[in-house]
mmCIF file of C-alpha atoms in Angstrom:
data_model
loop_
_atom_site.group_PDB
_atom_site.id
_atom_site.type_symbol
_atom_site.label_atom_id
_atom_site.label_comp_id
_atom_site.label_asym_id
_atom_site.label_seq_id
_atom_site.Cartn_x
_atom_site.Cartn_y
_atom_site.Cartn_z
ATOM 1 C CA MET A 1 138.688 33.908 93.921
ATOM 2 C CA LYS A 2 139.538 36.094 96.912
ATOM 3 C CA ILE A 3 139.274 39.877 97.010
ATOM 4 C CA ALA A 4 141.104 41.900 99.697
ATOM 5 C CA MET A 5 139.143 44.997 100.663
ATOM 6 C CA GLY A 6 140.295 47.921 102.739
ATOM 7 C CA ASN A 7 138.993 51.345 103.647
ATOM 8 C CA ASP A 8 139.420 54.256 105.965
ATOM 9 C CA HIS A 9 136.767 55.942 108.119
ATOM 10 C CA THR A 10 135.294 57.900 105.186
ATOM 11 C CA ALA A 11 134.381 54.762 103.261
ATOM 12 C CA ILE A 12 132.731 52.320 105.678
ATOM 13 C CA GLU A 13 129.299 52.496 104.058
ATOM 14 C CA MET A 14 130.789 52.256 100.551
ATOM 15 C CA LYS A 15 132.987 49.304 101.535
ATOM 16 C CA ASN A 16 130.044 47.423 103.019
ATOM 17 C CA TYR A 17 127.936 48.054 99.917
ATOM 18 C CA ILE A 18 130.670 46.934 97.516
ATOM 19 C CA MET A 19 131.582 43.962 99.715
ATOM 20 C CA GLU A 20 127.994 42.723 99.555
ATOM 21 C CA PHE A 21 127.969 43.203 95.770
ATOM 22 C CA VAL A 22 131.296 41.386 95.283
ATOM 23 C CA GLU A 23 130.145 38.490 97.476
ATOM 24 C CA SER A 24 126.905 38.267 95.471
ATOM 25 C CA LYS A 25 129.070 37.686 92.388
ATOM 26 C CA GLY A 26 130.632 34.656 94.072
ATOM 27 C CA TYR A 27 133.888 36.151 95.329
ATOM 28 C CA GLU A 28 135.250 35.615 98.821
ATOM 29 C CA VAL A 29 136.111 38.903 100.540
ATOM 30 C CA ILE A 30 138.844 39.413 103.112
ATOM 31 C CA ASP A 31 138.035 42.629 104.990
ATOM 32 C CA PHE A 32 141.111 44.645 105.976
ATOM 33 C CA GLY A 33 139.219 47.882 106.492
ATOM 34 C CA THR A 34 138.069 49.744 109.504
ATOM 35 C CA ASN A 35 134.487 49.574 110.683
ATOM 36 C CA SER A 36 134.920 52.565 112.986
ATOM 37 C CA THR A 37 133.973 56.144 112.164
ATOM 38 C CA GLU A 38 136.940 57.330 114.260
ATOM 39 C CA SER A 39 139.453 59.168 112.104
ATOM 40 C CA CYS A 40 142.166 56.777 110.935
ATOM 41 C CA ASP A 41 145.058 56.673 108.489
ATOM 42 C CA TYR A 42 144.381 55.348 104.972
ATOM 43 C CA PRO A 43 148.023 54.243 104.382
ATOM 44 C CA GLU A 44 147.612 51.480 106.954
ATOM 45 C CA TYR A 45 144.674 49.980 105.059
ATOM 46 C CA GLY A 46 146.193 50.503 101.617
ATOM 47 C CA GLU A 47 149.295 48.619 102.672
ATOM 48 C CA LYS A 48 147.217 45.763 104.109
ATOM 49 C CA VAL A 49 145.323 45.348 100.830
ATOM 50 C CA GLY A 50 148.516 45.633 98.785
ATOM 51 C CA ARG A 51 150.361 43.078 100.905
ATOM 52 C CA ALA A 52 147.464 40.606 100.761
ATOM 53 C CA VAL A 53 147.505 40.750 96.960
ATOM 54 C CA ALA A 54 151.293 40.760 96.607
ATOM 55 C CA ASP A 55 151.672 37.841 99.019
ATOM 56 C CA GLY A 56 148.974 35.792 97.282
ATOM 57 C CA GLU A 57 146.550 35.811 100.208
ATOM 58 C CA ALA A 58 144.084 37.485 97.824
ATOM 59 C CA ASP A 59 143.854 37.441 94.034
ATOM 60 C CA LEU A 60 142.814 41.085 93.679
ATOM 61 C CA GLY A 61 142.145 44.067 95.920
ATOM 62 C CA ILE A 62 139.703 46.927 96.293
ATOM 63 C CA ALA A 63 140.701 49.929 98.414
ATOM 64 C CA ILE A 64 138.491 52.909 99.219
ATOM 65 C CA CYS A 65 139.148 56.229 100.933
ATOM 66 C CA GLY A 66 137.713 59.716 100.483
ATOM 67 C CA THR A 67 139.086 60.295 96.974
ATOM 68 C CA GLY A 68 140.767 56.958 96.262
ATOM 69 C CA VAL A 69 144.063 58.747 95.650
ATOM 70 C CA GLY A 70 145.713 58.421 99.055
ATOM 71 C CA ILE A 71 144.893 54.756 99.506
ATOM 72 C CA SER A 72 146.047 54.009 95.941
ATOM 73 C CA LEU A 73 149.394 55.655 96.664
ATOM 74 C CA ALA A 74 149.787 53.439 99.734
ATOM 75 C CA CYS A 75 148.845 50.307 97.766
ATOM 76 C CA ASN A 76 151.309 51.178 95.009
ATOM 77 C CA LYS A 77 154.181 51.332 97.497
ATOM 78 C CA VAL A 78 153.896 47.548 97.888
ATOM 79 C CA ARG A 79 156.112 45.759 95.384
ATOM 80 C CA GLY A 80 154.082 44.094 92.658
ATOM 81 C CA ILE A 81 150.976 46.202 93.065
ATOM 82 C CA ARG A 82 149.410 48.086 90.193
ATOM 83 C CA ALA A 83 146.614 50.039 91.848
ATOM 84 C CA CYS A 84 144.418 52.363 89.827
ATOM 85 C CA VAL A 85 141.955 55.042 90.872
ATOM 86 C CA CYS A 86 138.794 54.874 88.780
ATOM 87 C CA SER A 87 135.779 57.169 88.822
ATOM 88 C CA GLU A 88 134.003 55.578 85.845
ATOM 89 C CA PRO A 89 133.711 52.055 84.369
ATOM 90 C CA TYR A 90 135.681 52.504 81.125
ATOM 91 C CA THR A 91 138.951 53.318 82.882
ATOM 92 C CA ALA A 92 138.409 50.436 85.299
ATOM 93 C CA LYS A 93 137.889 47.985 82.450
ATOM 94 C CA LEU A 94 140.941 49.150 80.498
ATOM 95 C CA SER A 95 143.126 49.244 83.613
ATOM 96 C CA ARG A 96 142.626 45.468 83.829
ATOM 97 C CA MET A 97 142.785 44.780 80.097
ATOM 98 C CA HIS A 98 145.843 46.909 79.292
ATOM 99 C CA ASN A 99 147.649 47.585 82.580
ATOM 100 C CA ASP A 100 146.934 44.345 84.459
ATOM 101 C CA SER A 101 145.813 46.352 87.479
ATOM 102 C CA ASN A 102 145.465 44.206 90.563
ATOM 103 C CA VAL A 103 143.963 46.717 92.995
ATOM 104 C CA LEU A 104 140.963 48.922 92.235
ATOM 105 C CA CYS A 105 140.634 52.177 94.181
ATOM 106 C CA PHE A 106 137.902 54.776 94.262
ATOM 107 C CA GLY A 107 136.668 57.596 96.429
ATOM 108 C CA ALA A 108 133.599 57.364 98.630
ATOM 109 C CA ARG A 109 133.370 61.169 98.540
ATOM 110 C CA VAL A 110 133.718 61.267 94.739
ATOM 111 C CA ILE A 111 131.291 58.670 93.382
ATOM 112 C CA GLY A 112 128.008 57.198 94.509
ATOM 113 C CA GLN A 113 127.328 53.584 95.372
ATOM 114 C CA GLU A 114 125.733 52.663 92.048
ATOM 115 C CA MET A 115 128.677 54.085 90.105
ATOM 116 C CA ALA A 116 131.056 52.211 92.411
ATOM 117 C CA LYS A 117 129.134 49.025 91.672
ATOM 118 C CA MET A 118 129.365 49.587 87.894
ATOM 119 C CA ILE A 119 133.090 50.338 88.156
ATOM 120 C CA THR A 120 133.692 47.247 90.272
ATOM 121 C CA GLU A 121 131.712 45.020 87.922
ATOM 122 C CA GLU A 122 133.589 46.200 84.819
ATOM 123 C CA TRP A 123 136.922 45.774 86.603
ATOM 124 C CA LEU A 124 136.166 42.291 87.902
ATOM 125 C CA ASP A 125 134.764 41.100 84.563
ATOM 126 C CA ALA A 126 137.667 42.412 82.471
ATOM 127 C CA LYS A 127 140.625 40.153 81.701
ATOM 128 C CA TYR A 128 144.208 41.161 81.046
ATOM 129 C CA GLU A 129 144.943 40.954 77.321
ATOM 130 C CA GLY A 130 148.717 40.533 77.580
ATOM 131 C CA GLY A 131 150.292 40.619 74.124
ATOM 132 C CA ARG A 132 151.383 44.108 73.132
ATOM 133 C CA HIS A 133 150.530 45.346 76.639
ATOM 134 C CA GLN A 134 152.924 42.977 78.414
ATOM 135 C CA ARG A 135 156.007 44.915 77.312
ATOM 136 C CA ARG A 136 154.635 48.070 78.906
ATOM 137 C CA VAL A 137 153.559 46.354 82.115
ATOM 138 C CA ASP A 138 157.068 44.856 82.300
ATOM 139 C CA MET A 139 158.539 48.336 81.826
ATOM 140 C CA VAL A 140 156.473 49.665 84.729
ATOM 141 C CA MET A 141 157.585 46.783 86.928
ATOM 142 C CA ASP A 142 161.216 47.396 85.889
ATOM 143 C CA ILE A 143 160.908 50.967 87.183
ATOM 144 C CA GLU A 144 159.853 49.508 90.524
ATOM 145 C CA LYS A 145 162.867 47.177 90.588
ATOM 146 C CA ARG A 146 165.286 50.004 89.759
ATOM 147 C CA ASN A 147 163.923 52.111 92.604
ATOM 148 C CA GLU A 148 163.896 49.678 95.510
#
């Protein structure tokens, strides 16, 4: 399974830490993030992660900026992406199980590395339940279609 990862300048250390963790779990990582501390624009990296997932180049994505919010907004502008910002493991787990999230976002300035690792692990280990949740996921995707 392939994971697209992207980050801005605020999240290089966090990205590298999570990338190593994800690879240790047997995933292949495609790095779309910056490795420069020069100020850069998170939308560029959010779109790259979103496109990789939407186009099938990657199965899932992880995107990190200062708060996770900006990069998640950029990811969610790509058709077919359901990016969620998570600052604790429970929300990450349920975002996969109930919302079929396909991109995980968090903030390098908001959470520490160990929390990011716990969040990532719960998210990767969770499986979409479908069933009663599918109708709602379909409704969300219908909103996207109506607003192209």
